[in-house]
mmCIF file of C-alpha atoms in Angstrom:
data_model
loop_
_atom_site.group_PDB
_atom_site.id
_atom_site.type_symbol
_atom_site.label_atom_id
_atom_site.label_comp_id
_atom_site.label_asym_id
_atom_site.label_seq_id
_atom_site.Cartn_x
_atom_site.Cartn_y
_atom_site.Cartn_z
ATOM 1 C CA MET A 1 -28.997 -8.911 -13.756
ATOM 2 C CA GLY A 2 -30.450 -7.092 -16.752
ATOM 3 C CA ASN A 3 -30.291 -3.435 -17.706
ATOM 4 C CA LYS A 4 -32.415 -1.053 -15.663
ATOM 5 C CA THR A 5 -33.949 2.134 -16.949
ATOM 6 C CA GLY A 6 -31.227 4.754 -17.237
ATOM 7 C CA ASP A 7 -28.416 2.256 -16.640
ATOM 8 C CA VAL A 8 -25.191 2.818 -18.550
ATOM 9 C CA PRO A 9 -24.748 -0.036 -21.037
ATOM 10 C CA GLN A 10 -21.410 -1.797 -21.132
ATOM 11 C CA GLY A 11 -19.248 -0.798 -24.080
ATOM 12 C CA SER A 12 -20.622 2.740 -24.572
ATOM 13 C CA GLY A 13 -18.371 5.157 -26.450
ATOM 14 C CA LEU A 14 -17.248 7.240 -23.479
ATOM 15 C CA PRO A 15 -13.955 6.330 -21.787
ATOM 16 C CA ILE A 16 -13.415 5.298 -18.195
ATOM 17 C CA ILE A 17 -11.675 7.950 -16.082
ATOM 18 C CA ILE A 18 -9.200 6.768 -13.456
ATOM 19 C CA ILE A 19 -8.126 9.232 -10.772
ATOM 20 C CA GLY A 20 -4.646 8.324 -9.528
ATOM 21 C CA ALA A 21 -1.582 6.776 -11.193
ATOM 22 C CA GLY A 22 -0.490 4.601 -8.312
ATOM 23 C CA CYS A 23 -0.069 0.847 -8.687
ATOM 24 C CA THR A 24 -3.822 0.312 -8.349
ATOM 25 C CA GLY A 25 -4.858 2.839 -10.965
ATOM 26 C CA LEU A 26 -2.207 1.616 -13.390
ATOM 27 C CA ALA A 27 -3.157 -2.040 -12.844
ATOM 28 C CA ILE A 28 -6.808 -1.453 -13.641
ATOM 29 C CA ALA A 29 -5.865 0.658 -16.664
ATOM 30 C CA GLN A 30 -3.744 -2.203 -18.004
ATOM 31 C CA GLY A 31 -6.606 -4.634 -17.390
ATOM 32 C CA LEU A 32 -9.072 -2.395 -19.198
ATOM 33 C CA LYS A 33 -6.636 -1.957 -22.074
ATOM 34 C CA LYS A 34 -6.375 -5.732 -22.512
ATOM 35 C CA ALA A 35 -10.162 -5.898 -22.512
ATOM 36 C CA GLY A 36 -10.344 -3.234 -25.223
ATOM 37 C CA VAL A 37 -11.950 -0.667 -22.919
ATOM 38 C CA PRO A 38 -10.679 2.924 -23.379
ATOM 39 C CA ALA A 39 -9.444 4.564 -20.185
ATOM 40 C CA THR A 40 -7.544 7.711 -19.228
ATOM 41 C CA ILE A 41 -5.599 8.196 -15.986
ATOM 42 C CA PHE A 42 -5.390 11.593 -14.305
ATOM 43 C CA GLU A 43 -2.599 12.017 -11.752
ATOM 44 C CA LYS A 44 -2.091 15.022 -9.466
ATOM 45 C CA ASN A 45 1.712 14.696 -9.429
ATOM 46 C CA ALA A 46 4.074 15.644 -12.239
ATOM 47 C CA THR A 47 5.817 12.313 -12.766
ATOM 48 C CA LEU A 48 6.064 8.741 -11.610
ATOM 49 C CA SER A 49 7.835 -5.887 -11.368
ATOM 50 C CA THR A 50 11.287 -4.985 -10.559
ATOM 51 C CA PRO A 51 12.984 -6.563 -7.509
ATOM 52 C CA VAL A 52 14.907 -4.391 -5.060
ATOM 53 C CA ASP A 53 18.006 -6.457 -5.862
ATOM 54 C CA PRO A 54 18.125 -7.756 -9.442
ATOM 55 C CA ASN A 55 21.530 -9.325 -8.831
ATOM 56 C CA THR A 56 20.476 -12.052 -6.391
ATOM 57 C CA PRO A 57 18.134 -14.830 -7.600
ATOM 58 C CA THR A 58 14.976 -15.413 -5.577
ATOM 59 C CA LYS A 59 15.167 -18.594 -3.552
ATOM 60 C CA PRO A 60 12.415 -21.212 -3.964
ATOM 61 C CA ILE A 61 12.181 -21.273 -0.150
ATOM 62 C CA ASP A 62 13.435 -18.446 2.059
ATOM 63 C CA ILE A 63 12.803 -17.359 5.640
ATOM 64 C CA LEU A 64 11.395 -14.271 7.308
ATOM 65 C CA SER A 65 13.204 -13.858 10.612
ATOM 66 C CA PHE A 66 11.530 -12.293 13.639
ATOM 67 C CA LEU A 67 14.142 -11.223 16.177
ATOM 68 C CA ASN A 68 13.743 -10.323 19.823
ATOM 69 C CA GLY A 69 14.272 -6.576 19.664
ATOM 70 C CA THR A 70 16.267 -6.604 22.902
ATOM 71 C CA THR A 71 18.510 -9.640 22.579
ATOM 72 C CA GLY A 72 18.609 -10.259 18.822
ATOM 73 C CA GLU A 73 17.584 -13.872 19.418
ATOM 74 C CA VAL A 74 15.589 -15.426 16.567
ATOM 75 C CA MET A 75 12.065 -15.825 17.940
ATOM 76 C CA ASN A 76 10.815 -17.565 14.811
ATOM 77 C CA ALA A 77 11.940 -17.858 11.212
ATOM 78 C CA PRO A 78 8.991 -19.173 9.181
ATOM 79 C CA GLU A 79 9.648 -20.415 5.673
ATOM 80 C CA ILE A 80 8.260 -18.397 2.752
ATOM 81 C CA PRO A 81 8.225 -19.680 -0.833
ATOM 82 C CA ASN A 82 9.412 -17.254 -3.525
ATOM 83 C CA PHE A 83 10.094 -14.393 -1.128
ATOM 84 C CA HIS A 84 10.008 -11.229 -3.279
ATOM 85 C CA ARG A 85 10.349 -7.569 -2.348
ATOM 86 C CA LEU A 86 9.315 -4.941 -4.853
ATOM 87 C CA ARG A 87 9.971 -1.238 -5.149
ATOM 88 C CA ARG A 88 6.653 0.401 -5.873
ATOM 89 C CA SER A 89 8.288 3.158 -7.903
ATOM 90 C CA LYS A 90 9.817 0.607 -10.275
ATOM 91 C CA LEU A 91 6.616 -1.412 -10.365
ATOM 92 C CA ARG A 92 4.718 1.745 -11.313
ATOM 93 C CA ASN A 93 7.165 2.490 -14.105
ATOM 94 C CA LEU A 94 6.764 -1.051 -15.413
ATOM 95 C CA ILE A 95 2.962 -1.082 -15.501
ATOM 96 C CA SER A 96 2.606 2.478 -16.765
ATOM 97 C CA LYS A 97 3.811 1.494 -20.233
ATOM 98 C CA ASP A 98 1.570 2.455 -23.168
ATOM 99 C CA LEU A 99 -1.143 4.030 -21.022
ATOM 100 C CA ASP A 100 -2.880 7.387 -21.479
ATOM 101 C CA ILE A 101 -1.737 9.299 -18.381
ATOM 102 C CA ARG A 102 -2.371 13.024 -17.846
ATOM 103 C CA TRP A 103 -0.026 14.552 -15.271
ATOM 104 C CA ASN A 104 -0.499 17.546 -12.967
ATOM 105 C CA LYS A 105 -4.249 16.997 -12.822
ATOM 106 C CA ARG A 106 -5.705 17.560 -9.368
ATOM 107 C CA LEU A 107 -9.393 16.644 -9.080
ATOM 108 C CA LYS A 108 -11.698 19.416 -7.887
ATOM 109 C CA ASP A 109 -15.224 18.107 -8.412
ATOM 110 C CA ILE A 110 -17.414 15.471 -10.050
ATOM 111 C CA VAL A 111 -20.470 16.487 -12.081
ATOM 112 C CA LEU A 112 -23.135 13.976 -13.069
ATOM 113 C CA GLY A 113 -24.620 14.151 -16.553
ATOM 114 C CA GLN A 114 -28.378 14.738 -16.691
ATOM 115 C CA ASP A 115 -28.657 11.767 -19.060
ATOM 116 C CA GLY A 116 -27.953 9.444 -16.126
ATOM 117 C CA LYS A 117 -25.088 7.876 -18.075
ATOM 118 C CA SER A 118 -22.166 10.288 -18.264
ATOM 119 C CA VAL A 119 -19.988 11.827 -15.570
ATOM 120 C CA THR A 120 -17.484 14.676 -15.700
ATOM 121 C CA ALA A 121 -14.266 15.061 -13.739
ATOM 122 C CA VAL A 122 -13.473 18.722 -13.092
ATOM 123 C CA PHE A 123 -9.834 19.559 -12.388
ATOM 124 C CA GLU A 124 -8.291 22.528 -10.612
ATOM 125 C CA ASP A 125 -6.713 23.793 -13.823
ATOM 126 C CA GLY A 126 -10.170 24.120 -15.366
ATOM 127 C CA GLU A 127 -10.093 21.030 -17.584
ATOM 128 C CA HIS A 128 -13.258 18.912 -17.823
ATOM 129 C CA ALA A 129 -13.034 15.217 -18.741
ATOM 130 C CA VAL A 130 -16.241 13.407 -19.647
ATOM 131 C CA GLY A 131 -16.541 9.641 -19.227
ATOM 132 C CA ARG A 132 -18.971 6.882 -18.409
ATOM 133 C CA LEU A 133 -17.288 5.942 -15.120
ATOM 134 C CA ILE A 134 -14.904 7.601 -12.654
ATOM 135 C CA ILE A 135 -12.758 5.238 -10.615
ATOM 136 C CA GLY A 136 -11.227 6.788 -7.518
ATOM 137 C CA ALA A 137 -7.772 5.246 -7.159
ATOM 138 C CA ASP A 138 -6.349 8.315 -5.483
ATOM 139 C CA GLY A 139 -5.036 6.842 -2.253
ATOM 140 C CA ALA A 140 -5.828 6.914 1.438
ATOM 141 C CA ARG A 141 -6.725 10.629 1.393
ATOM 142 C CA SER A 142 -8.978 10.199 -1.610
ATOM 143 C CA THR A 143 -10.635 13.275 -3.076
ATOM 144 C CA VAL A 144 -13.153 11.035 -4.841
ATOM 145 C CA ARG A 145 -14.120 9.472 -1.509
ATOM 146 C CA SER A 146 -14.533 12.904 0.034
ATOM 147 C CA ILE A 147 -16.781 14.024 -2.826
ATOM 148 C CA LEU A 148 -18.915 10.882 -2.550
ATOM 149 C CA LEU A 149 -19.360 10.878 1.222
ATOM 150 C CA GLY A 150 -18.479 14.361 2.412
ATOM 151 C CA PRO A 151 -15.429 15.228 4.550
ATOM 152 C CA GLU A 152 -16.869 13.860 7.801
ATOM 153 C CA PHE A 153 -17.666 10.315 6.685
ATOM 154 C CA ALA A 154 -14.745 10.135 4.253
ATOM 155 C CA ALA A 155 -12.160 10.996 6.906
ATOM 156 C CA SER A 156 -9.792 8.190 7.874
ATOM 157 C CA ASN A 157 -9.889 6.851 11.422
ATOM 158 C CA ARG A 158 -6.608 7.617 13.152
ATOM 159 C CA LEU A 159 -5.205 4.921 15.391
ATOM 160 C CA PRO A 160 -3.134 5.676 18.533
ATOM 161 C CA TYR A 161 0.067 4.543 16.787
ATOM 162 C CA SER A 162 2.679 6.238 14.664
ATOM 163 C CA ALA A 163 5.677 5.211 12.596
ATOM 164 C CA THR A 164 8.924 6.566 11.198
ATOM 165 C CA PHE A 165 10.320 5.524 7.796
ATOM 166 C CA LEU A 166 13.848 6.112 6.536
ATOM 167 C CA GLN A 167 15.668 5.245 3.333
ATOM 168 C CA SER A 168 19.423 5.443 3.823
ATOM 169 C CA LYS A 169 22.754 4.684 2.212
ATOM 170 C CA PHE A 170 25.860 3.692 4.158
ATOM 171 C CA THR A 171 29.549 3.138 3.609
ATOM 172 C CA SER A 172 30.516 -0.043 1.789
ATOM 173 C CA GLU A 173 31.584 -1.783 5.013
ATOM 174 C CA GLN A 174 28.455 -0.677 6.867
ATOM 175 C CA ALA A 175 26.167 -1.790 4.018
ATOM 176 C CA LEU A 176 27.746 -5.249 3.887
ATOM 177 C CA PHE A 177 27.311 -5.598 7.645
ATOM 178 C CA LEU A 178 23.669 -4.545 7.560
ATOM 179 C CA ARG A 179 22.851 -6.857 4.681
ATOM 180 C CA SER A 180 24.486 -9.827 6.384
ATOM 181 C CA PHE A 181 21.427 -10.273 8.590
ATOM 182 C CA HIS A 182 19.244 -11.120 5.596
ATOM 183 C CA PRO A 183 19.520 -10.140 1.923
ATOM 184 C CA LEU A 184 15.963 -8.807 1.860
ATOM 185 C CA TYR A 185 14.034 -8.272 5.079
ATOM 186 C CA ILE A 186 13.855 -8.885 8.845
ATOM 187 C CA ALA A 187 11.539 -7.755 11.642
ATOM 188 C CA ALA A 188 11.793 -7.369 15.404
ATOM 189 C CA PRO A 189 9.170 -6.751 18.080
ATOM 190 C CA HIS A 190 10.436 -5.231 21.318
ATOM 191 C CA PRO A 191 9.218 -5.905 24.896
ATOM 192 C CA GLU A 192 8.681 -2.172 25.408
ATOM 193 C CA GLY A 193 5.943 -2.105 22.777
ATOM 194 C CA TYR A 194 7.869 -1.141 19.633
ATOM 195 C CA PHE A 195 8.167 -2.957 16.329
ATOM 196 C CA ALA A 196 10.843 -2.456 13.690
ATOM 197 C CA PHE A 197 11.465 -3.605 10.123
ATOM 198 C CA PHE A 198 14.713 -3.488 8.175
ATOM 199 C CA GLY A 199 15.407 -4.420 4.586
ATOM 200 C CA LEU A 200 17.215 -3.718 1.362
ATOM 201 C CA GLN A 201 15.370 -1.163 -0.750
ATOM 202 C CA ASP A 202 17.568 -0.879 -3.828
ATOM 203 C CA ALA A 203 20.802 -2.551 -4.951
ATOM 204 C CA PRO A 204 21.479 -1.354 -8.489
ATOM 205 C CA GLU A 205 24.989 -2.848 -8.662
ATOM 206 C CA VAL A 206 26.189 -5.895 -6.778
ATOM 207 C CA ASP A 207 29.765 -4.637 -6.382
ATOM 208 C CA LYS A 208 28.910 -1.151 -5.081
ATOM 209 C CA PRO A 209 27.462 -1.579 -1.575
ATOM 210 C CA GLU A 210 27.903 2.138 -0.958
ATOM 211 C CA ASP A 211 25.128 2.739 -3.505
ATOM 212 C CA TRP A 212 22.660 0.340 -1.909
ATOM 213 C CA THR A 213 19.644 1.877 -0.214
ATOM 214 C CA PHE A 214 18.198 0.348 2.940
ATOM 215 C CA SER A 215 14.685 0.883 4.289
ATOM 216 C CA SER A 216 14.129 1.183 8.028
ATOM 217 C CA THR A 217 10.772 1.337 9.783
ATOM 218 C CA PHE A 218 10.242 2.031 13.466
ATOM 219 C CA LEU A 219 6.685 1.662 14.703
ATOM 220 C CA GLY A 220 5.783 3.698 17.764
ATOM 221 C CA THR A 221 7.813 6.882 17.292
ATOM 222 C CA GLN A 222 7.343 10.151 15.440
ATOM 223 C CA ARG A 223 10.771 11.790 15.115
ATOM 224 C CA LEU A 224 14.214 10.699 13.984
ATOM 225 C CA ALA A 225 15.730 11.884 17.262
ATOM 226 C CA GLN A 226 13.330 9.586 19.117
ATOM 227 C CA VAL A 227 14.224 6.665 16.868
ATOM 228 C CA LYS A 228 17.958 7.192 17.319
ATOM 229 C CA GLU A 229 17.495 7.229 21.087
ATOM 230 C CA LYS A 230 15.171 4.211 21.213
ATOM 231 C CA SER A 231 17.387 2.195 18.874
ATOM 232 C CA LYS A 232 20.203 2.259 21.434
ATOM 233 C CA GLY A 233 18.220 -0.387 23.285
ATOM 234 C CA TYR A 234 17.505 -2.362 20.132
ATOM 235 C CA CYS A 235 19.421 -5.319 18.752
ATOM 236 C CA GLU A 236 21.407 -5.286 15.520
ATOM 237 C CA PRO A 237 21.070 -4.238 12.742
ATOM 238 C CA TRP A 238 18.796 -1.448 14.009
ATOM 239 C CA LYS A 239 21.238 -0.303 16.700
ATOM 240 C CA SER A 240 24.022 0.366 14.217
ATOM 241 C CA ALA A 241 21.810 1.501 11.338
ATOM 242 C CA PHE A 242 20.210 4.317 13.325
ATOM 243 C CA GLU A 243 23.507 5.223 14.982
ATOM 244 C CA TRP A 244 25.115 5.614 11.539
ATOM 245 C CA VAL A 245 22.418 7.782 9.940
ATOM 246 C CA SER A 246 23.053 11.500 10.201
ATOM 247 C CA GLU A 247 20.939 13.881 12.238
ATOM 248 C CA ASP A 248 19.651 15.498 9.039
ATOM 249 C CA GLN A 249 18.691 12.184 7.409
ATOM 250 C CA ALA A 250 15.384 12.493 5.559
ATOM 251 C CA ALA A 251 12.606 10.732 7.446
ATOM 252 C CA TRP A 252 8.857 10.317 7.039
ATOM 253 C CA TYR A 253 6.561 10.349 10.053
ATOM 254 C CA PHE A 254 2.871 9.607 10.100
ATOM 255 C CA ASP A 255 0.051 8.409 12.297
ATOM 256 C CA LEU A 256 -1.456 5.078 11.294
ATOM 257 C CA SER A 257 -5.043 5.287 10.050
ATOM 258 C CA ILE A 258 -7.699 3.119 8.432
ATOM 259 C CA TRP A 259 -11.068 3.387 6.694
ATOM 260 C CA ASP A 260 -13.490 0.445 6.668
ATOM 261 C CA PRO A 261 -15.727 0.333 3.554
ATOM 262 C CA SER A 262 -18.027 -2.274 5.093
ATOM 263 C CA LEU A 263 -19.392 0.085 7.758
ATOM 264 C CA ALA A 264 -22.950 1.276 7.182
ATOM 265 C CA GLU A 265 -21.962 4.926 7.553
ATOM 266 C CA HIS A 266 -19.334 4.445 4.835
ATOM 267 C CA ASN A 267 -21.774 3.168 2.225
ATOM 268 C CA TRP A 268 -21.474 5.485 -0.765
ATOM 269 C CA ASP A 269 -23.893 6.163 -3.623
ATOM 270 C CA ASN A 270 -22.157 5.062 -6.837
ATOM 271 C CA LYS A 271 -24.388 7.381 -8.875
ATOM 272 C CA ASN A 272 -26.026 4.762 -11.070
ATOM 273 C CA GLY A 273 -22.728 2.943 -11.518
ATOM 274 C CA ARG A 274 -20.843 6.081 -12.569
ATOM 275 C CA VAL A 275 -18.431 6.549 -9.618
ATOM 276 C CA THR A 276 -16.618 3.982 -7.486
ATOM 277 C CA LEU A 277 -13.563 3.547 -5.279
ATOM 278 C CA ILE A 278 -10.663 1.129 -5.443
ATOM 279 C CA GLY A 279 -7.495 0.307 -3.503
ATOM 280 C CA ASP A 280 -6.407 2.618 -0.708
ATOM 281 C CA ALA A 281 -9.141 5.062 -1.685
ATOM 282 C CA ALA A 282 -11.657 2.382 -0.669
ATOM 283 C CA HIS A 283 -9.856 0.645 2.196
ATOM 284 C CA PRO A 284 -6.629 2.130 3.612
ATOM 285 C CA VAL A 285 -5.059 -0.311 6.084
ATOM 286 C CA THR A 286 -2.070 -0.379 8.390
ATOM 287 C CA TYR A 287 0.999 -1.881 6.788
ATOM 288 C CA GLN A 288 2.173 -4.560 9.253
ATOM 289 C CA ARG A 289 0.322 -7.445 7.568
ATOM 290 C CA GLY A 290 1.628 -6.405 4.152
ATOM 291 C CA GLN A 291 -1.754 -6.928 2.481
ATOM 292 C CA GLY A 292 -2.651 -3.448 1.235
ATOM 293 C CA LEU A 293 -1.244 -3.805 -2.282
ATOM 294 C CA SER A 294 -2.508 -7.387 -2.562
ATOM 295 C CA HIS A 295 -6.083 -6.300 -1.938
ATOM 296 C CA SER A 296 -5.691 -3.319 -4.252
ATOM 297 C CA ILE A 297 -4.540 -5.514 -7.139
ATOM 298 C CA THR A 298 -7.383 -7.910 -6.335
ATOM 299 C CA ASP A 299 -9.781 -4.951 -6.572
ATOM 300 C CA ALA A 300 -8.417 -4.111 -10.014
ATOM 301 C CA GLY A 301 -8.827 -7.670 -11.265
ATOM 302 C CA ARG A 302 -12.358 -8.069 -9.892
ATOM 303 C CA LEU A 303 -13.487 -4.708 -11.251
ATOM 304 C CA VAL A 304 -12.110 -5.390 -14.726
ATOM 305 C CA GLU A 305 -13.781 -8.805 -14.814
ATOM 306 C CA SER A 306 -17.087 -7.264 -13.784
ATOM 307 C CA LEU A 307 -16.836 -4.507 -16.383
ATOM 308 C CA LYS A 308 -16.006 -7.057 -19.086
ATOM 309 C CA ASP A 309 -19.271 -8.929 -18.456
ATOM 310 C CA LEU A 310 -21.503 -7.611 -21.216
ATOM 311 C CA THR A 311 -24.532 -9.417 -19.768
ATOM 312 C CA LYS A 312 -24.541 -6.765 -17.028
ATOM 313 C CA SER A 313 -25.296 -3.092 -17.158
ATOM 314 C CA GLN A 314 -22.542 -0.828 -15.867
ATOM 315 C CA ARG A 315 -24.567 -0.242 -12.721
ATOM 316 C CA SER A 316 -24.830 -3.978 -12.119
ATOM 317 C CA ALA A 317 -21.123 -4.429 -12.808
ATOM 318 C CA ILE A 318 -20.169 -1.780 -10.248
ATOM 319 C CA GLU A 319 -22.617 -3.148 -7.683
ATOM 320 C CA THR A 320 -21.167 -6.650 -8.105
ATOM 321 C CA TYR A 321 -17.614 -5.372 -7.662
ATOM 322 C CA GLU A 322 -18.442 -3.194 -4.658
ATOM 323 C CA ALA A 323 -20.398 -5.892 -2.818
ATOM 324 C CA GLU A 324 -17.488 -8.340 -2.916
ATOM 325 C CA MET A 325 -14.808 -5.729 -2.284
ATOM 326 C CA LYS A 326 -16.463 -4.194 0.766
ATOM 327 C CA VAL A 327 -16.774 -7.548 2.551
ATOM 328 C CA ARG A 328 -13.275 -8.746 1.641
ATOM 329 C CA ALA A 329 -11.452 -5.455 2.242
ATOM 330 C CA GLY A 330 -13.472 -4.602 5.337
ATOM 331 C CA GLU A 331 -12.267 -7.806 6.962
ATOM 332 C CA GLU A 332 -8.671 -6.918 6.043
ATOM 333 C CA VAL A 333 -9.031 -3.451 7.575
ATOM 334 C CA ARG A 334 -10.178 -4.984 10.851
ATOM 335 C CA LEU A 335 -7.424 -7.623 10.774
ATOM 336 C CA SER A 336 -4.830 -4.924 10.175
ATOM 337 C CA VAL A 337 -5.996 -3.032 13.266
ATOM 338 C CA MET A 338 -5.866 -6.220 15.330
ATOM 339 C CA ASN A 339 -2.366 -6.943 14.060
ATOM 340 C CA THR A 340 -1.077 -3.431 14.738
ATOM 341 C CA THR A 341 -2.569 -3.476 18.236
ATOM 342 C CA MET A 342 -1.048 -6.884 18.934
ATOM 343 C CA LEU A 343 2.427 -5.733 17.910
ATOM 344 C CA HIS A 344 2.374 -3.186 20.745
ATOM 345 C CA ASP A 345 1.660 -5.853 23.365
ATOM 346 C CA TRP A 346 4.639 -8.150 24.049
ATOM 347 C CA THR A 347 2.476 -10.848 25.618
ATOM 348 C CA LYS A 348 0.261 -10.989 22.540
ATOM 349 C CA VAL A 349 3.315 -11.028 20.276
ATOM 350 C CA LEU A 350 4.576 -14.170 22.031
ATOM 351 C CA GLU A 351 1.140 -15.793 21.747
ATOM 352 C CA SER A 352 0.606 -14.878 18.095
ATOM 353 C CA PRO A 353 0.212 -17.676 15.517
ATOM 354 C CA VAL A 354 3.252 -16.443 13.555
ATOM 355 C CA MET A 355 5.489 -16.879 16.592
ATOM 356 C CA ARG A 356 3.947 -20.199 17.619
ATOM 357 C CA VAL A 357 3.567 -22.028 14.286
ATOM 358 C CA GLY A 358 4.954 -19.779 11.539
ATOM 359 C CA LEU A 359 3.261 -18.945 8.257
ATOM 360 C CA SER A 360 2.508 -22.403 6.867
ATOM 361 C CA LYS A 361 -1.176 -22.887 6.144
ATOM 362 C CA ASN A 362 -0.767 -26.582 6.926
ATOM 363 C CA LYS A 363 0.222 -26.015 10.556
#
């Protein structure tokens, strides 16, 4: 597709502005840097691939166990090659190296240049940053998305489900017991319509279990007191883990929500290829399928490849990226809703492909 009148040519002198220094924003910045494209990241917070346990080698073939939340019986334990778990904070630190990141920069507005080629990001502290493209990588509650579509159409769709997340440390004996179920991660649906995850979050030193941090997720509740009560009817390790955490343990509660970029009412105007969305800003999903980061990194790769194609104008490059992303990510949004809904229905859990045949694509 050739240049159109007023289109921004690829390789113009203005930088690309990335809003958000999460994994997605950092990944695209690294891709642009390798391509020789100048980019600056603006992050609203003040500060920011490493495995959660660097002391235990990753197995060529491991298992992901699904336990019956009532009895603890293994319902299925599909094999997974190269089973990795990553801490996003450490991943962010790794891929933030040698990038131009401006901290404490909260986006207020976007102003389009009258030349049809430039765009300005206006921040709450009064700074103006001029570029040729603004990429909204600012998460599920994206300010860029709200500016593009307005608050009504940009608002996420809340689902009738909620979850509680905890990150906890335990005594040495307790930590060794909890880890004995699996060194990385296990999951358990419950006949009463709950679903729980448990895994190791950080193990800085192999011989200090008291310093290990475990991550617990309980889908279907909104308060720690609720979780502690419900976990009494759960199998191990959840029963003990939630019994051992203190009443004042820090916990995060939130309602699950999504936003489907493939819907007609969610079609945004990219302003002649000068503003686009990526990652959770473009397609927040529920977390049970574990595909949110995968699609976000795919977005970054596809967008960089499109921007590197000098046979296209910038407008054409953005249109190419958005067309593919909206179809691919829209399907994932819908699959995530189906998966979350299924996990609250015990009959559907038992009939699910994961429980019947595992995760092998050859089955």
